[in-house]
Coordinates of C-alpha atoms and ligand atoms in Angstrom, one line a residue:
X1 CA 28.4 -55.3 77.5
X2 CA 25.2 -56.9 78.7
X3 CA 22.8 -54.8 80.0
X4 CA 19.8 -55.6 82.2
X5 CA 17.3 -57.6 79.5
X6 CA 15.5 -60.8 79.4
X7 CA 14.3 -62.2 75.9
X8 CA 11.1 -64.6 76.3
X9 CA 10.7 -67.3 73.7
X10 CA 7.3 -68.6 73.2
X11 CA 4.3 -66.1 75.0
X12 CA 2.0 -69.2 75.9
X13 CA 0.8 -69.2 79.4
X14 CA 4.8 -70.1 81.1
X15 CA 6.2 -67.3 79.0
X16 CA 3.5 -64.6 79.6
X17 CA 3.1 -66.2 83.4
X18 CA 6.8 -65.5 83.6
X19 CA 6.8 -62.0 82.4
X20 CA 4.3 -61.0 84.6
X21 CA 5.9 -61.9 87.8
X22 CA 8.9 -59.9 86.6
X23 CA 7.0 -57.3 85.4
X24 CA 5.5 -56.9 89.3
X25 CA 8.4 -57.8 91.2
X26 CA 10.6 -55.4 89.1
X27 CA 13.4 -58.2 88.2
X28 CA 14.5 -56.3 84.7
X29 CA 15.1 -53.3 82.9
X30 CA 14.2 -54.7 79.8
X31 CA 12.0 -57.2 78.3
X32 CA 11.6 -58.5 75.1
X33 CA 8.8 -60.9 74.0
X34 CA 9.2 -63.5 70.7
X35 CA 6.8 -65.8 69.6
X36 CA 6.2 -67.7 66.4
X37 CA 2.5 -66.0 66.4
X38 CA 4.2 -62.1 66.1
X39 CA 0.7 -60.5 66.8
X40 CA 0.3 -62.3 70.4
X41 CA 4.0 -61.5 71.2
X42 CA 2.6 -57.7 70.1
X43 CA -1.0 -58.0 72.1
X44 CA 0.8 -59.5 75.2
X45 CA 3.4 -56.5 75.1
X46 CA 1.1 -53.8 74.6
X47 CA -1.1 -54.9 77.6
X48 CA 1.7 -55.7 80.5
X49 CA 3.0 -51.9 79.2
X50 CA -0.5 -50.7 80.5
X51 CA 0.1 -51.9 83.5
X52 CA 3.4 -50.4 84.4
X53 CA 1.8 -47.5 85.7
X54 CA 1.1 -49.2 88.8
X55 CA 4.3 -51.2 88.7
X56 CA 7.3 -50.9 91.1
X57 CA 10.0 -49.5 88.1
X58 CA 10.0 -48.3 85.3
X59 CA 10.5 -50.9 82.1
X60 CA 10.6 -51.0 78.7
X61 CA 8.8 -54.0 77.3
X62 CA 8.2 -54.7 73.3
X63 CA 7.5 -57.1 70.8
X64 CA 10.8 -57.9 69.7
X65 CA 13.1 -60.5 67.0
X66 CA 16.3 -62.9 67.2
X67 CA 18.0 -59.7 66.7
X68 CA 17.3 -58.6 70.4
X69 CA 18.8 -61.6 71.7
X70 CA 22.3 -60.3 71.1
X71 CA 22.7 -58.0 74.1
X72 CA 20.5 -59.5 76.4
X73 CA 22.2 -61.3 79.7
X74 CA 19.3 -63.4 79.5
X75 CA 17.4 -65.5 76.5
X76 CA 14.3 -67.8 78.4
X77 CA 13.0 -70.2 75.7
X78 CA 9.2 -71.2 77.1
X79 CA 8.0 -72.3 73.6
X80 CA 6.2 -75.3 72.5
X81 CA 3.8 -77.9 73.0
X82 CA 2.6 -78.0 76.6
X83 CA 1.1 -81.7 77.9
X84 CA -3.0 -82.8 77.8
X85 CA -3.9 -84.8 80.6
X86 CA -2.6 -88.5 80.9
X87 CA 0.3 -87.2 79.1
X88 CA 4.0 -87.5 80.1
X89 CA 6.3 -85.1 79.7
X90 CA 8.8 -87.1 77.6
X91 CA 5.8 -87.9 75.1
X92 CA 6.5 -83.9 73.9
X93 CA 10.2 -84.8 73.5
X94 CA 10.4 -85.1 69.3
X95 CA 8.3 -82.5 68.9
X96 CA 9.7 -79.7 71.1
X97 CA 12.9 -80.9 70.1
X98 CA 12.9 -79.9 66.7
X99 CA 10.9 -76.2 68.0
X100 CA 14.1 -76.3 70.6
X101 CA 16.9 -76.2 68.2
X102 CA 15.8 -73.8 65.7
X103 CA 14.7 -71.5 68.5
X104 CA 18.4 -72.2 69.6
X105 CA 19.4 -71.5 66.4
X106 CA 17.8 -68.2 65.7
X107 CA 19.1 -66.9 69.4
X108 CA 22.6 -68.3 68.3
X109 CA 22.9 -66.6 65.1
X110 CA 22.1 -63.2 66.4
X111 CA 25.7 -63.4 68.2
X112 CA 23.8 -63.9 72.0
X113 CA 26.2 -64.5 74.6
X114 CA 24.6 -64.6 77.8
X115 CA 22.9 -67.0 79.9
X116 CA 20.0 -69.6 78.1
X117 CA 17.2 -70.6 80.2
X118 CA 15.1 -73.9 79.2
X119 CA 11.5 -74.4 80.6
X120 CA 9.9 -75.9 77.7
X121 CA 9.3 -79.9 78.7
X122 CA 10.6 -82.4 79.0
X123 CA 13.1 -80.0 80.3
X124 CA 16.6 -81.4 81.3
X125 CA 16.3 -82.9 77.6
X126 CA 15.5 -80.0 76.1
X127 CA 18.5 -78.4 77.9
X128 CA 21.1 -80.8 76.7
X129 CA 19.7 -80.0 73.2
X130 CA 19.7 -76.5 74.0
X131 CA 23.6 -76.2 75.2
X132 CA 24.7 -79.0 72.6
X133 CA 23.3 -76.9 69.6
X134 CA 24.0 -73.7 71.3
X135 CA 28.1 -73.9 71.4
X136 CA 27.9 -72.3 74.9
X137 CA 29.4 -73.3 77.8
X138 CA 27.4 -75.4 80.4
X139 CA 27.2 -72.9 82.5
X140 CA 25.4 -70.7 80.5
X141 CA 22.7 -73.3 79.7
X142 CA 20.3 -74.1 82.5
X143 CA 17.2 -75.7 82.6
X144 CA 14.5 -75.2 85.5
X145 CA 15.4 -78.8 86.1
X146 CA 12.6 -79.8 89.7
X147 CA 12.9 -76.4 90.8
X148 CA 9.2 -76.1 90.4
X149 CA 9.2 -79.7 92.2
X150 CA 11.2 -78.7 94.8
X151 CA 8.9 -75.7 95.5
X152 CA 5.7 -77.9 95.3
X153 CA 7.5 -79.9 97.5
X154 CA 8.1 -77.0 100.4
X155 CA 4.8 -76.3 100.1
X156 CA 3.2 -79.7 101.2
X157 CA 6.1 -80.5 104.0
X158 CA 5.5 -77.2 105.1
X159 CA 1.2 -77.8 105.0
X160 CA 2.1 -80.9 106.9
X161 CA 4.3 -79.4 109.9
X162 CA 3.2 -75.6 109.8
X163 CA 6.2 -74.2 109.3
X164 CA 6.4 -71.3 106.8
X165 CA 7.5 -72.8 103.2
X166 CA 10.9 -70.6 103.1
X167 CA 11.8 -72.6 106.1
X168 CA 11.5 -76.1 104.5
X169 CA 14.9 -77.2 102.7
X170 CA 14.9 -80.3 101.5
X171 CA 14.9 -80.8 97.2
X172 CA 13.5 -82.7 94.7
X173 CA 16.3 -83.9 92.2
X174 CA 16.7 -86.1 89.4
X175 CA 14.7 -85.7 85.7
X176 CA 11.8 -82.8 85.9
X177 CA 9.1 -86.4 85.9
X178 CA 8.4 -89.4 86.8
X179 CA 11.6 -90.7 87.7
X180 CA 12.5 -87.5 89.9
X181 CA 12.7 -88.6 93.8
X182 CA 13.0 -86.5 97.1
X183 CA 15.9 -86.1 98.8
X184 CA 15.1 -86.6 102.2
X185 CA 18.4 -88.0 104.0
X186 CA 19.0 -84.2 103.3
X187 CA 15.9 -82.5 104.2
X188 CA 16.3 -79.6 106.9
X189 CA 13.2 -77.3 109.0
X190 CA 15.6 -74.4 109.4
X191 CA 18.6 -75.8 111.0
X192 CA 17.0 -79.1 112.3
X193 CA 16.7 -82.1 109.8
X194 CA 13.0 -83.4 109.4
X195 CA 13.4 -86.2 110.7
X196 CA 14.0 -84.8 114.0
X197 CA 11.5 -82.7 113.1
X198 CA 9.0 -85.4 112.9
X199 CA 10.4 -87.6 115.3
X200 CA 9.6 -85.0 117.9
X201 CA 5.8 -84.3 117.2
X202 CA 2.8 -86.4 118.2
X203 CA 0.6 -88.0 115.6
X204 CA 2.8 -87.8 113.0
X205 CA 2.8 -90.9 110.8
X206 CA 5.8 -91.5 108.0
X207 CA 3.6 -92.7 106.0
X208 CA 2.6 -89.4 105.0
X209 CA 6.1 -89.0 103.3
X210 CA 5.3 -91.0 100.7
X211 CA 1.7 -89.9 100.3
X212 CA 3.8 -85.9 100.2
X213 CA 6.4 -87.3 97.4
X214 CA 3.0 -88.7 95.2
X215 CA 1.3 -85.4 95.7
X216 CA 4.3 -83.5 94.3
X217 CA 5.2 -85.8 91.0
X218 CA 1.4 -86.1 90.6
X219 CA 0.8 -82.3 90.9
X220 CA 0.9 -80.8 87.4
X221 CA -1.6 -84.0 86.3
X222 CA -4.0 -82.8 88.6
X223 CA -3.5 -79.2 87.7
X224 CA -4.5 -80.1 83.9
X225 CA -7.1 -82.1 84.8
X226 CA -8.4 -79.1 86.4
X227 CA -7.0 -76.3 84.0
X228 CA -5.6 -77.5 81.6
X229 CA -1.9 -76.3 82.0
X230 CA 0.5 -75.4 84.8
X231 CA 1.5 -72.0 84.4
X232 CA 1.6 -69.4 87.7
X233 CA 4.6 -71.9 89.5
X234 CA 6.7 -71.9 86.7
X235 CA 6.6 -68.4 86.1
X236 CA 7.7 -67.7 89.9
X237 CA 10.2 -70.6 89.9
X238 CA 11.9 -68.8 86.4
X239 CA 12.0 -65.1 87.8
X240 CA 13.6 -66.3 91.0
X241 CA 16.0 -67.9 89.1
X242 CA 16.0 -64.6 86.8
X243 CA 17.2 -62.6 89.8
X244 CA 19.7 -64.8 91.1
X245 CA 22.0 -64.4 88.0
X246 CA 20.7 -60.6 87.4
X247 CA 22.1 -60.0 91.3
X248 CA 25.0 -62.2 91.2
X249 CA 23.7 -63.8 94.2
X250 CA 25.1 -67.3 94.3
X251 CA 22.2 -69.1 95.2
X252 CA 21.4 -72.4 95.9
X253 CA 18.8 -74.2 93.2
X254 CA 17.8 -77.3 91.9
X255 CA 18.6 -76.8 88.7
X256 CA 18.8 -78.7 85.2
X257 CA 22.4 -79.1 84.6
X258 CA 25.1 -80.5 83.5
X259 CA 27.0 -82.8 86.2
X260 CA 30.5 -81.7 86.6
X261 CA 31.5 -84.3 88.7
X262 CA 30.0 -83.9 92.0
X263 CA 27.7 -86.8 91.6
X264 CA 30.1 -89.6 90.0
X265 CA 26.7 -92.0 89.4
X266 CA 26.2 -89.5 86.5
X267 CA 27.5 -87.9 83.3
X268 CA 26.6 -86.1 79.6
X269 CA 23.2 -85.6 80.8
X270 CA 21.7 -82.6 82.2
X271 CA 19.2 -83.4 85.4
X272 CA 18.0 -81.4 88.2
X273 CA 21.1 -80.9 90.8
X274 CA 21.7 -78.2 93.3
X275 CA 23.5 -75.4 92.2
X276 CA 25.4 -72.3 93.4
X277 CA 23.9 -69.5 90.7
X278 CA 25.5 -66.3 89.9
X279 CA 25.8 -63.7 87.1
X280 CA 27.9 -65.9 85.5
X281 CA 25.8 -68.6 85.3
X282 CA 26.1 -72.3 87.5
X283 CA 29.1 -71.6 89.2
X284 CA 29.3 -75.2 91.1
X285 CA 27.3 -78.1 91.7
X286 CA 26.6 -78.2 95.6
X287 CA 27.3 -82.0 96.6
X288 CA 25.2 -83.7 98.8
X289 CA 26.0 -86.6 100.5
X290 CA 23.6 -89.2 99.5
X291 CA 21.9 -92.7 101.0
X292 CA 22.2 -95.4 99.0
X293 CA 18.6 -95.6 97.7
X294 CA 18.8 -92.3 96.8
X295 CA 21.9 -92.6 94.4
X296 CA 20.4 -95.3 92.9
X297 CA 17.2 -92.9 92.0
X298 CA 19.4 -90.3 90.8
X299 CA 21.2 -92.5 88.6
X300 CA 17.9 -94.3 87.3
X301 CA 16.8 -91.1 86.5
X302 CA 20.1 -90.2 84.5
X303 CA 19.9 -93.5 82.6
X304 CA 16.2 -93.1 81.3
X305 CA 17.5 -89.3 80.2
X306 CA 19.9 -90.8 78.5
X307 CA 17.8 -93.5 76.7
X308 CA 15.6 -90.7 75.4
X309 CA 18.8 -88.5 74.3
X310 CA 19.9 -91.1 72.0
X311 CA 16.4 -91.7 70.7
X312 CA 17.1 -88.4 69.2
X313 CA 20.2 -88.6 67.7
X314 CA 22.6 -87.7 70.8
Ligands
NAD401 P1 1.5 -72.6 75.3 O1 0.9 -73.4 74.2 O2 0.5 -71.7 76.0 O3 2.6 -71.6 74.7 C1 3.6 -72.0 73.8 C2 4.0 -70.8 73.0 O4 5.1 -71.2 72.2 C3 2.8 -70.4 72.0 O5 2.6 -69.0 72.2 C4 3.4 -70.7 70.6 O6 3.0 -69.8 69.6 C5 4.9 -70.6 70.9 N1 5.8 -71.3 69.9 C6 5.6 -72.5 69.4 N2 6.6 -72.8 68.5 C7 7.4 -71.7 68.5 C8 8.6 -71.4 67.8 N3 9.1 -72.3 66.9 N4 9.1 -70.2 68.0 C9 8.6 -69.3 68.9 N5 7.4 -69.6 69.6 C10 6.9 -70.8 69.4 O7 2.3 -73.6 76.2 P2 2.7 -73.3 77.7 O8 1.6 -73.8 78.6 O9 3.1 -71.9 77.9 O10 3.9 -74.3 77.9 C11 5.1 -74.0 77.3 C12 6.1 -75.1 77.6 O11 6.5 -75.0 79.0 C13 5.6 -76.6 77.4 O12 6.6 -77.4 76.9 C14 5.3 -77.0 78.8 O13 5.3 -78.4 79.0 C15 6.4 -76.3 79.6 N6 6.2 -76.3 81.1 C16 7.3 -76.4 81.8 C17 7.2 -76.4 83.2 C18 8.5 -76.6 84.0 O14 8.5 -76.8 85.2 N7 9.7 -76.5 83.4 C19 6.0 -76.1 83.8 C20 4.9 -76.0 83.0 C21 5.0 -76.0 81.6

């Protein structure tokens, strides 16, 4: 029996950015916090407990081990090495790799049997190596894949048209990088594609489209050059994911995972698809029917994932 708890792997600013949001929007029951460093996973517990008096529910949060990973439904591994500014994410590949697997193998060997969340970069790698050295099935391993993107995304099509973000569906696919792509032959304002959308206001120039899709694969460089890390979208991105699979709501995300089929320009790699999402995990790949130029991104994409899979030895 799984009850209502989330184990956070790594309390950098994703993990701890993460936690908070749940902690305020009341996602879990439980939450336990692991990091290498034992006394921040302690200092970070103790302070988000003082603040649960003016939280929506009541919680129980601690400092925990591998141990606690056995009855959780959830296990969210946000450990390692984040990227400096010029850097890509692949460049953190070898060494997050080798922080990946023994993470995996610590949550693994404390019999954990739920659902694994990657959101340490470069993600949809990390998530292959996460399910690969795991044993689960696919479905239990995701990684947050362009969901991110895809909200970064909403954000600027929805700055550009003024029409609430929730509104905007339309999705970023492909590797969480520079090789991800929009998918706009499939991008809707409510009910009405964009490009009718567009087509029906004045002063609206397409090649603003472009200038959107730079602004979004450029985004978390310019965040670092500012800050130094991207931390608050992430965080949002994971609990609504969180809460998807906590209230079996079969929801649609773009996702890190691990083609079944639906997309036959792809396979053995996990990249960022749409996917139904439920308690039990990714229950389907949503298909989308794509334009030629499009599936020819998305496999791209696939192949340079692929290349940097067998650079480490899968
Ligand atoms: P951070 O340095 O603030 O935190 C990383 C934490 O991991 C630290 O507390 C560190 O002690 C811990 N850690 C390192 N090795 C560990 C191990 N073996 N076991 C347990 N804990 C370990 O970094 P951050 O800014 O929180 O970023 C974390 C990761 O998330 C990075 O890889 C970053 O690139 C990634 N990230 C992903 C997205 C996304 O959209 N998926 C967005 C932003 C950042």
């Amino acid at each position: 029996m799984h009850n209502n708890r989330v184990v956070i792997v790594g309390t950098g600013f994703v993990g701890m950015s993460y936690a908070y949001a749940l902690v305020n929007q009341g996602t879990v029951e439980e939450l336990v916090l692991i990091d290498i460093n034992k006394a921040k996973a302690e200092g970070e517990a103790m302070d988000l407990n003082h603040g649960l008096a003016f939280g929506p529910r009541k919680m129980k949060i601690y400092a925990g081990d591998y141990a606690d990973c056995k009855d959780a439904t959830i296990v969210v591994i946000t450990a390692g090495v984040n990227q400096k500014e010029g850097e890509t994410r692949i460049e953190l590949l070898h060494r997050n790799a080798v922080i990946i697997k023994a993470v995996v193998k610590n949550i693994m060997a404390s019999g954990f049997d739920g659902i694994l969340i990657v959101a340490s970069n470069p993600v949809d790698l990390l998530a292959y190596v996460a399910w690969r050295e795991s044993g689960l099935v696919a479905s239990k391993v995701i990684g947050s894949g362009t969901a991110l993107d895809t909200a970064r995304l909403r954000y600027e099509i929805s700055s550009y048209i003024n029409i609430d973000s929730r509104n905007i569906h339309a999705y970023i696919l492909g590797e969480h990088g520079d090789s991800e792509f929009v998918c706009w032959s499939n991008a809707n304002v409510g009910a009405k594609p964009l490009n009718a959308v567009l087509n029906s206001m004045d002063e609206i120039n397409f090649e603003d489209l472009d200038h959107i899709y730079l602004k979004v694969k450029n985004a978390a460089n310019e965040i670092i050059k500012r800050k130094k890390a991207t931390y608050y979208g992430i965080g949002m991105a994971l609990v609504r994911i969180t809460a998807a699979i906590f209230n079996n709501e079969n929801r649609i995300m773009p996702i890190s995972v691990l083609n079944d089929g639906a997309y036959d320009c792809i396979d053995d790699v996990y990249i960022g698809l749409p996917a139904v999402l439920n308690r039990d995990g990714v229950h389907h790949i949503v298909w989308l029917e794509l334009n030629a130029e499009e599936k020819l991104k998305l496999k791209k994409s696939a192949e340079i994932l692929k290349t940097n899979l067998k650079a480490i030895g899968y």
